[in-house]
């Protein structure tokens, strides 16, 4: 069914039993309480997650690692200063003020981050609307600017990871599961990856296509990837502010974002003596890693292998794939799990544009690769 988004609504408590979760929500405007019964509860309620506190799952990590900041969300028409440049984030440094300007709509809504130092007696209370307007004017470099302040909120760069991402029928994702400094820009990616990993598993279990044990692989797969990313973001921050020595500077940013490998019962491992490298991006169809991109011609259009990934499992094969098609059809009807089969060859459903799929996915012409709905390789065989 369709999802419903409720605004001004807070989850205040929940109970779980063997069959599901009963949550109590309250409308903050009317005070009306309501009970909702569901199979599962996904805690995507941010850094101060009420649900994580309720689960009593402990966290590990270095805590506050990079100072204290004020987040000033404001309205001002800055278009005359910026034409025609577009940016997401810009650091402003001048003798009077030091901070970062972040765009909300690249026209008249912005966020300005400015640091404060509690050890010098500074506190969030020092940042009145008047002072924040002065800070923004100094940062922009003009004295006559119409500014409307929407909010002034303190925040701290922190490193914190929940020790478990699952409590029976409750799953922690995003900032509720892990906090990391903004260095490197990994926070949003990591939260979206959590959701991507969990969504297809929940769908499979709810549609009775998989045993609920599949849901345990969410923690098994994501926790390691998150710990690695969180540590890297902190190390980057330390190397910037010289608080410590970064041990990961040799790593590639893209490898941290998309190059990790999952290990769980939802991956059929290959017998390999070579460990997966994390210091550089190495995607070649190995089970547990992201399916690599290659260009294909499909139904008259040029697309990426990644464009075929989505709702169902996918089986990529070479040109002689009638046996694979039959096998996929049998497995699909036996398990009730849809599998899309694509033959990649000069005569197949998908025609190679630049690279040979055998080289990109490290298989022979008789090989096959099974890809999960989240785009990770579940299994590979190099021959038939």
CSV table of C-alpha atoms in Angstrom, one decimal:
chain,number,residue,atom,x,y,z
A,1,UNK,CA,0.0,0.0,0.0
A,2,UNK,CA,0.9,3.7,-0.1
A,3,UNK,CA,2.8,5.4,2.6
A,4,UNK,CA,1.5,8.3,4.5
A,5,UNK,CA,3.6,11.2,5.8
A,6,UNK,CA,2.4,12.9,9.0
A,7,UNK,CA,3.7,16.3,9.8
A,8,UNK,CA,3.9,17.7,13.4
A,9,UNK,CA,3.8,14.2,14.7
A,10,UNK,CA,5.9,12.6,17.4
A,11,UNK,CA,6.4,8.9,18.3
A,12,UNK,CA,6.3,8.9,22.2
A,13,UNK,CA,6.5,5.2,23.0
A,14,UNK,CA,6.2,1.7,21.5
A,15,UNK,CA,6.0,-1.9,22.6
A,16,UNK,CA,7.0,-4.9,20.5
A,17,UNK,CA,5.9,-8.5,20.8
A,18,UNK,CA,6.3,-11.7,18.8
A,19,UNK,CA,3.9,-10.5,16.1
A,20,UNK,CA,4.6,-6.8,15.6
A,21,UNK,CA,5.1,-3.3,17.1
A,22,UNK,CA,2.5,-1.0,18.7
A,23,UNK,CA,3.5,2.6,18.6
A,24,UNK,CA,1.9,5.6,20.2
A,25,UNK,CA,2.1,8.8,18.2
A,26,UNK,CA,0.9,12.3,19.2
A,27,UNK,CA,-0.1,15.2,17.0
A,28,UNK,CA,1.9,18.1,18.4
A,29,UNK,CA,-0.6,20.7,17.2
A,30,UNK,CA,-3.8,19.1,18.5
A,31,UNK,CA,-2.4,16.9,21.3
A,32,UNK,CA,-4.4,13.9,19.8
A,33,UNK,CA,-2.8,10.5,20.6
A,34,UNK,CA,-3.1,7.5,18.3
A,35,UNK,CA,-1.9,3.9,18.4
A,36,UNK,CA,-0.4,2.4,15.2
A,37,UNK,CA,0.2,-1.4,14.8
A,38,UNK,CA,2.9,-2.5,12.4
A,39,UNK,CA,5.1,-5.5,11.5
A,40,UNK,CA,8.3,-3.5,12.0
A,41,UNK,CA,9.5,-0.1,13.1
A,42,UNK,CA,12.3,1.8,11.3
A,43,UNK,CA,14.0,4.4,13.5
A,44,UNK,CA,15.0,7.2,11.1
A,45,UNK,CA,14.5,9.8,13.8
A,46,UNK,CA,17.9,11.5,13.7
A,47,UNK,CA,20.9,12.2,15.9
A,48,UNK,CA,18.8,12.5,19.2
A,49,UNK,CA,16.8,9.4,18.3
A,50,UNK,CA,14.1,8.7,20.9
A,51,UNK,CA,13.7,5.2,19.5
A,52,UNK,CA,17.4,4.4,20.0
A,53,UNK,CA,17.2,5.6,23.6
A,54,UNK,CA,14.1,3.4,24.1
A,55,UNK,CA,16.0,0.3,22.7
A,56,UNK,CA,18.8,1.0,25.3
A,57,UNK,CA,21.3,0.0,22.6
A,58,UNK,CA,24.7,1.4,23.7
A,59,UNK,CA,26.9,3.4,21.4
A,60,UNK,CA,30.7,3.4,20.8
A,61,UNK,CA,33.0,6.1,19.3
A,62,UNK,CA,35.1,9.1,20.2
A,63,UNK,CA,32.0,11.3,21.0
A,64,UNK,CA,32.4,15.0,20.3
A,65,UNK,CA,35.5,15.2,18.1
A,66,UNK,CA,35.6,18.6,16.3
A,67,UNK,CA,34.4,21.6,18.2
A,68,UNK,CA,31.1,23.3,18.7
A,69,UNK,CA,29.0,25.1,16.0
A,70,UNK,CA,26.0,27.3,15.6
A,71,UNK,CA,23.8,26.6,12.6
A,72,UNK,CA,22.1,29.9,11.5
A,73,UNK,CA,19.2,29.2,9.0
A,74,UNK,CA,18.3,32.5,7.3
A,75,UNK,CA,16.6,34.2,4.4
A,76,UNK,CA,18.5,36.8,2.4
A,77,UNK,CA,18.7,37.4,-1.4
A,78,UNK,CA,22.3,36.7,-2.2
A,79,UNK,CA,21.7,36.1,-5.9
A,80,UNK,CA,23.4,39.4,-6.9
A,81,UNK,CA,26.7,38.3,-5.3
A,82,UNK,CA,26.6,34.8,-6.8
A,83,UNK,CA,25.6,35.0,-10.5
A,84,UNK,CA,26.1,32.7,-12.2
A,85,UNK,CA,28.0,30.5,-9.8
A,86,UNK,CA,26.3,27.5,-8.1
A,87,UNK,CA,27.8,25.7,-5.1
A,88,UNK,CA,26.7,23.5,-2.2
A,89,UNK,CA,29.1,24.6,0.4
A,90,UNK,CA,31.7,27.5,0.7
A,91,UNK,CA,34.1,28.4,3.4
A,92,UNK,CA,34.3,32.1,4.2
A,93,UNK,CA,37.4,33.3,6.0
A,94,UNK,CA,38.1,37.0,6.8
A,95,UNK,CA,39.6,38.7,9.8
A,96,UNK,CA,36.3,39.2,11.5
A,97,UNK,CA,34.4,35.9,10.9
A,98,UNK,CA,35.2,32.3,10.0
A,99,UNK,CA,32.5,29.9,8.9
A,100,UNK,CA,30.8,28.0,6.2
A,101,UNK,CA,27.9,29.0,4.0
A,102,UNK,CA,25.6,26.2,2.8
A,103,UNK,CA,22.9,26.7,0.2
A,104,UNK,CA,19.3,25.6,0.8
A,105,UNK,CA,17.8,26.8,-2.5
A,106,UNK,CA,20.8,28.8,-4.0
A,107,UNK,CA,18.7,31.9,-4.1
A,108,UNK,CA,17.4,33.3,-0.8
A,109,UNK,CA,17.6,30.5,1.8
A,110,UNK,CA,20.9,29.7,3.4
A,111,UNK,CA,22.6,28.1,6.4
A,112,UNK,CA,25.7,29.7,7.9
A,113,UNK,CA,27.8,27.6,10.3
A,114,UNK,CA,30.0,29.4,12.8
A,115,UNK,CA,32.2,27.9,15.5
A,116,UNK,CA,32.2,28.9,19.2
A,117,UNK,CA,34.5,27.8,21.9
A,118,UNK,CA,33.1,26.8,25.3
A,119,UNK,CA,36.5,26.7,26.9
A,120,UNK,CA,36.7,30.5,26.3
A,121,UNK,CA,33.3,30.9,28.1
A,122,UNK,CA,31.3,31.1,24.8
A,123,UNK,CA,27.9,29.5,24.7
A,124,UNK,CA,24.9,29.2,22.3
A,125,UNK,CA,23.1,31.8,24.4
A,126,UNK,CA,25.7,34.4,23.1
A,127,UNK,CA,24.2,34.1,19.6
A,128,UNK,CA,21.2,36.4,19.6
A,129,UNK,CA,19.3,37.2,16.3
A,130,UNK,CA,21.0,40.6,16.3
A,131,UNK,CA,24.5,39.1,16.6
A,132,UNK,CA,23.7,36.4,14.0
A,133,UNK,CA,22.7,39.1,11.5
A,134,UNK,CA,26.0,40.9,12.2
A,135,UNK,CA,27.9,37.7,11.6
A,136,UNK,CA,26.2,37.1,8.3
A,137,UNK,CA,26.8,40.6,7.1
A,138,UNK,CA,30.5,40.4,7.9
A,139,UNK,CA,30.7,37.0,6.2
A,140,UNK,CA,29.0,38.3,3.0
A,141,UNK,CA,30.9,41.6,3.2
A,142,UNK,CA,28.0,44.0,3.1
A,143,UNK,CA,26.3,46.2,5.8
A,144,UNK,CA,22.9,46.7,4.1
A,145,UNK,CA,21.4,43.3,3.7
A,146,UNK,CA,17.8,42.3,4.5
A,147,UNK,CA,18.0,39.2,6.7
A,148,UNK,CA,15.3,37.1,8.2
A,149,UNK,CA,16.5,34.5,10.8
A,150,UNK,CA,14.5,31.2,10.7
A,151,UNK,CA,16.4,29.4,13.5
A,152,UNK,CA,19.6,29.4,15.5
A,153,UNK,CA,20.7,25.9,16.6
A,154,UNK,CA,23.9,24.6,18.3
A,155,UNK,CA,25.5,21.3,17.1
A,156,UNK,CA,28.7,19.4,17.7
A,157,UNK,CA,30.7,17.2,15.3
A,158,UNK,CA,30.6,13.8,16.8
A,159,UNK,CA,31.6,10.2,16.2
A,160,UNK,CA,29.1,7.7,17.6
A,161,UNK,CA,27.9,4.3,16.3
A,162,UNK,CA,25.2,2.1,17.9
A,163,UNK,CA,26.6,-1.3,18.8
A,164,UNK,CA,23.6,-3.0,17.1
A,165,UNK,CA,21.4,-1.7,14.3
A,166,UNK,CA,18.5,-4.1,15.1
A,167,UNK,CA,16.5,-4.7,18.2
A,168,UNK,CA,14.2,-7.6,17.2
A,169,UNK,CA,11.5,-5.8,15.1
A,170,UNK,CA,13.1,-2.3,15.4
A,171,UNK,CA,15.8,-1.1,13.0
A,172,UNK,CA,18.1,1.9,13.4
A,173,UNK,CA,19.1,3.8,10.2
A,174,UNK,CA,20.8,7.0,9.4
A,175,UNK,CA,21.8,9.4,12.2
A,176,UNK,CA,19.8,7.3,14.7
A,177,UNK,CA,22.3,4.5,14.1
A,178,UNK,CA,25.5,6.5,13.5
A,179,UNK,CA,26.9,10.1,13.8
A,180,UNK,CA,30.0,11.2,12.0
A,181,UNK,CA,31.7,14.6,11.4
A,182,UNK,CA,30.7,16.3,8.2
A,183,UNK,CA,34.3,16.1,6.8
A,184,UNK,CA,34.2,14.1,3.5
A,185,UNK,CA,30.4,14.5,3.2
A,186,UNK,CA,29.7,10.9,4.1
A,187,UNK,CA,26.7,11.3,6.4
A,188,UNK,CA,23.9,11.5,3.9
A,189,UNK,CA,25.3,8.8,1.7
A,190,UNK,CA,25.7,6.4,4.6
A,191,UNK,CA,22.1,6.9,5.8
A,192,UNK,CA,20.7,6.4,2.3
A,193,UNK,CA,22.8,3.2,2.0
A,194,UNK,CA,21.3,1.9,5.3
A,195,UNK,CA,17.8,2.5,3.9
A,196,UNK,CA,18.7,0.9,0.6
A,197,UNK,CA,20.1,-2.2,2.3
A,198,UNK,CA,17.1,-2.6,4.6
A,199,UNK,CA,14.2,-1.8,2.3
A,200,UNK,CA,14.4,-4.8,-0.1
A,201,UNK,CA,14.9,-7.2,2.8
A,202,UNK,CA,11.9,-5.9,4.6
A,203,UNK,CA,9.8,-6.1,1.4
A,204,UNK,CA,11.0,-9.7,0.8
A,205,UNK,CA,10.1,-10.8,4.4
A,206,UNK,CA,6.7,-8.9,4.4
A,207,UNK,CA,5.8,-10.5,1.0
A,208,UNK,CA,6.8,-14.0,2.5
A,209,UNK,CA,9.6,-14.3,-0.1
A,210,UNK,CA,12.2,-14.7,2.6
A,211,UNK,CA,12.6,-15.9,6.2
A,212,UNK,CA,12.8,-13.1,8.8
A,213,UNK,CA,16.4,-14.3,9.4
A,214,UNK,CA,17.3,-12.2,6.3
A,215,UNK,CA,16.7,-9.1,8.3
A,216,UNK,CA,19.6,-10.0,10.6
A,217,UNK,CA,21.9,-9.4,7.6
A,218,UNK,CA,21.1,-5.7,7.8
A,219,UNK,CA,23.3,-5.3,10.9
A,220,UNK,CA,25.9,-7.8,9.7
A,221,UNK,CA,26.4,-5.9,6.5
A,222,UNK,CA,26.0,-2.3,7.4
A,223,UNK,CA,27.7,-2.1,10.8
A,224,UNK,CA,31.2,-2.8,9.5
A,225,UNK,CA,30.8,-0.4,6.5
A,226,UNK,CA,29.5,2.3,8.9
A,227,UNK,CA,32.3,1.9,11.4
A,228,UNK,CA,34.9,2.2,8.6
A,229,UNK,CA,33.2,5.3,7.2
A,230,UNK,CA,32.7,7.0,10.6
A,231,UNK,CA,36.3,6.4,11.6
A,232,UNK,CA,37.5,7.8,8.2
A,233,UNK,CA,35.4,11.0,8.6
A,234,UNK,CA,36.8,11.5,12.1
A,235,UNK,CA,40.4,10.9,10.9
A,236,UNK,CA,39.9,13.4,8.1
A,237,UNK,CA,38.7,16.0,10.7
A,238,UNK,CA,41.7,15.3,12.9
A,239,UNK,CA,44.1,15.7,10.0
A,240,UNK,CA,42.4,19.0,9.2
A,241,UNK,CA,42.5,20.4,12.7
A,242,UNK,CA,45.8,18.7,13.5
A,243,UNK,CA,44.3,17.0,16.6
A,244,UNK,CA,45.8,13.6,15.6
A,245,UNK,CA,47.4,11.8,12.8
A,246,UNK,CA,45.1,10.4,10.1
A,247,UNK,CA,45.7,6.7,9.5
A,248,UNK,CA,43.5,6.6,6.4
A,249,UNK,CA,44.9,9.5,4.3
A,250,UNK,CA,46.0,7.0,1.6
A,251,UNK,CA,42.4,5.9,1.1
A,252,UNK,CA,40.3,7.0,-1.8
A,253,UNK,CA,37.2,9.0,-1.0
A,254,UNK,CA,35.1,7.1,-3.6
A,255,UNK,CA,36.3,3.8,-2.2
A,256,UNK,CA,35.0,4.7,1.3
A,257,UNK,CA,31.7,5.8,-0.2
A,258,UNK,CA,31.0,2.9,-2.5
A,259,UNK,CA,33.9,0.5,-2.4
A,260,UNK,CA,33.3,-1.5,0.8
A,261,UNK,CA,32.4,-5.2,0.8
A,262,UNK,CA,29.5,-6.9,2.7
A,263,UNK,CA,29.9,-10.2,4.5
A,264,UNK,CA,26.7,-12.0,5.5
A,265,UNK,CA,24.5,-15.0,4.8
A,266,UNK,CA,22.9,-12.9,2.1
A,267,UNK,CA,26.1,-13.2,0.1
A,268,UNK,CA,27.5,-16.4,-1.3
A,269,UNK,CA,31.3,-16.0,-1.0
A,270,UNK,CA,33.9,-17.2,-3.4
A,271,UNK,CA,36.9,-19.2,-2.3
A,272,UNK,CA,39.5,-16.5,-2.7
A,273,UNK,CA,42.8,-15.9,-0.9
A,274,UNK,CA,43.0,-12.2,-2.0
A,275,UNK,CA,41.4,-9.9,0.6
A,276,UNK,CA,39.2,-7.1,-0.7
A,277,UNK,CA,41.1,-3.8,-0.9
A,278,UNK,CA,39.5,-0.7,0.7
A,279,UNK,CA,42.3,1.8,0.0
A,280,UNK,CA,41.2,2.1,-3.7
A,281,UNK,CA,38.1,1.5,-5.6
A,282,UNK,CA,38.0,-2.1,-6.8
A,283,UNK,CA,34.7,-3.2,-8.2
A,284,UNK,CA,34.9,-6.2,-10.5
A,285,UNK,CA,31.8,-8.3,-9.7
A,286,UNK,CA,33.0,-9.9,-6.6
A,287,UNK,CA,30.2,-11.2,-4.3
A,288,UNK,CA,29.5,-8.7,-1.5
A,289,UNK,CA,30.6,-5.6,-3.6
A,290,UNK,CA,28.6,-3.2,-5.7
A,291,UNK,CA,27.9,-4.3,-9.2
A,292,UNK,CA,30.2,-2.3,-11.5
A,293,UNK,CA,28.9,0.1,-14.1
A,294,UNK,CA,29.3,-0.5,-17.8
A,295,UNK,CA,27.5,1.0,-20.8
A,296,UNK,CA,25.0,-1.1,-22.7
A,297,UNK,CA,22.6,-0.7,-25.6
A,298,UNK,CA,19.2,-1.9,-24.4
A,299,UNK,CA,15.9,-1.6,-26.4
A,300,UNK,CA,17.6,1.0,-28.6
A,301,UNK,CA,18.8,3.2,-25.8
A,302,UNK,CA,22.3,3.6,-24.2
A,303,UNK,CA,22.0,2.7,-20.5
A,304,UNK,CA,24.2,1.6,-17.6
A,305,UNK,CA,24.1,-1.8,-16.1
A,306,UNK,CA,23.1,0.2,-12.9
A,307,UNK,CA,19.9,1.4,-14.6
A,308,UNK,CA,18.6,-2.3,-14.7
A,309,UNK,CA,19.0,-2.7,-11.0
A,310,UNK,CA,16.1,-1.9,-8.8
A,311,UNK,CA,13.0,-3.8,-7.7
A,312,UNK,CA,14.0,-7.4,-8.5
A,313,UNK,CA,17.0,-9.7,-8.5
A,314,UNK,CA,18.9,-9.6,-11.7
A,315,UNK,CA,20.9,-12.3,-13.4
A,316,UNK,CA,23.5,-11.2,-16.0
A,317,UNK,CA,24.7,-13.9,-18.4
A,318,UNK,CA,26.6,-14.2,-21.6
A,319,UNK,CA,25.2,-14.8,-25.1
A,320,UNK,CA,24.2,-18.5,-24.8
A,321,UNK,CA,21.9,-18.1,-21.8
A,322,UNK,CA,18.9,-20.5,-22.5
A,323,UNK,CA,20.1,-22.8,-19.7
A,324,UNK,CA,20.4,-19.8,-17.3
A,325,UNK,CA,17.0,-18.5,-18.3
A,326,UNK,CA,15.4,-21.9,-17.5
A,327,UNK,CA,17.3,-22.2,-14.2
A,328,UNK,CA,16.2,-18.6,-13.2
A,329,UNK,CA,12.6,-19.4,-14.2
A,330,UNK,CA,12.6,-22.5,-12.0
A,331,UNK,CA,14.1,-20.8,-9.0
A,332,UNK,CA,11.8,-17.8,-9.4
A,333,UNK,CA,8.6,-19.9,-9.4
A,334,UNK,CA,9.9,-22.2,-6.6
A,335,UNK,CA,10.8,-19.3,-4.3
A,336,UNK,CA,8.2,-16.8,-5.5
A,337,UNK,CA,11.0,-14.3,-6.1
A,338,UNK,CA,11.1,-12.4,-9.4
A,339,UNK,CA,14.4,-12.6,-11.3
A,340,UNK,CA,15.1,-10.5,-14.4
A,341,UNK,CA,17.6,-12.2,-16.8
A,342,UNK,CA,19.7,-10.2,-19.2
A,343,UNK,CA,22.0,-11.6,-21.8
A,344,UNK,CA,25.0,-9.3,-22.4
A,345,UNK,CA,26.7,-9.9,-25.8
A,346,UNK,CA,26.8,-8.5,-29.3
A,347,UNK,CA,23.6,-10.5,-30.0
A,348,UNK,CA,22.0,-10.4,-26.6
A,349,UNK,CA,19.2,-8.3,-24.9
A,350,UNK,CA,22.0,-5.9,-23.9
A,351,UNK,CA,24.8,-5.1,-26.3
A,352,UNK,CA,28.2,-4.1,-24.9
A,353,UNK,CA,29.1,-0.5,-25.9
A,354,UNK,CA,32.7,-0.1,-24.8
A,355,UNK,CA,34.0,-2.8,-22.5
A,356,UNK,CA,33.5,-6.5,-22.5
A,357,UNK,CA,31.2,-7.7,-19.7
A,358,UNK,CA,33.5,-10.7,-19.1
A,359,UNK,CA,36.3,-8.3,-18.3
A,360,UNK,CA,34.3,-5.9,-16.2
A,361,UNK,CA,32.6,-8.7,-14.1
A,362,UNK,CA,35.6,-11.1,-14.3
A,363,UNK,CA,33.6,-14.1,-15.8
A,364,UNK,CA,33.9,-16.3,-18.9
A,365,UNK,CA,31.3,-16.3,-21.7
A,366,UNK,CA,29.5,-19.1,-19.8
A,367,UNK,CA,29.5,-17.3,-16.5
A,368,UNK,CA,26.7,-15.6,-14.6
A,369,UNK,CA,26.3,-12.9,-11.9
A,370,UNK,CA,23.3,-12.5,-9.6
A,371,UNK,CA,22.7,-9.0,-8.3
A,372,UNK,CA,20.4,-8.1,-5.4
A,373,UNK,CA,17.8,-5.3,-5.6
A,374,UNK,CA,20.3,-2.9,-3.7
A,375,UNK,CA,22.9,-3.4,-6.5
A,376,UNK,CA,25.2,-5.7,-4.6
A,377,UNK,CA,26.5,-8.9,-6.1
A,378,UNK,CA,25.0,-11.8,-4.3
A,379,UNK,CA,26.7,-14.6,-6.2
A,380,UNK,CA,28.9,-15.2,-9.2
A,381,UNK,CA,30.1,-18.2,-11.2
A,382,UNK,CA,32.8,-17.7,-13.7
A,383,UNK,CA,31.7,-20.8,-15.8
A,384,UNK,CA,28.5,-22.7,-16.1
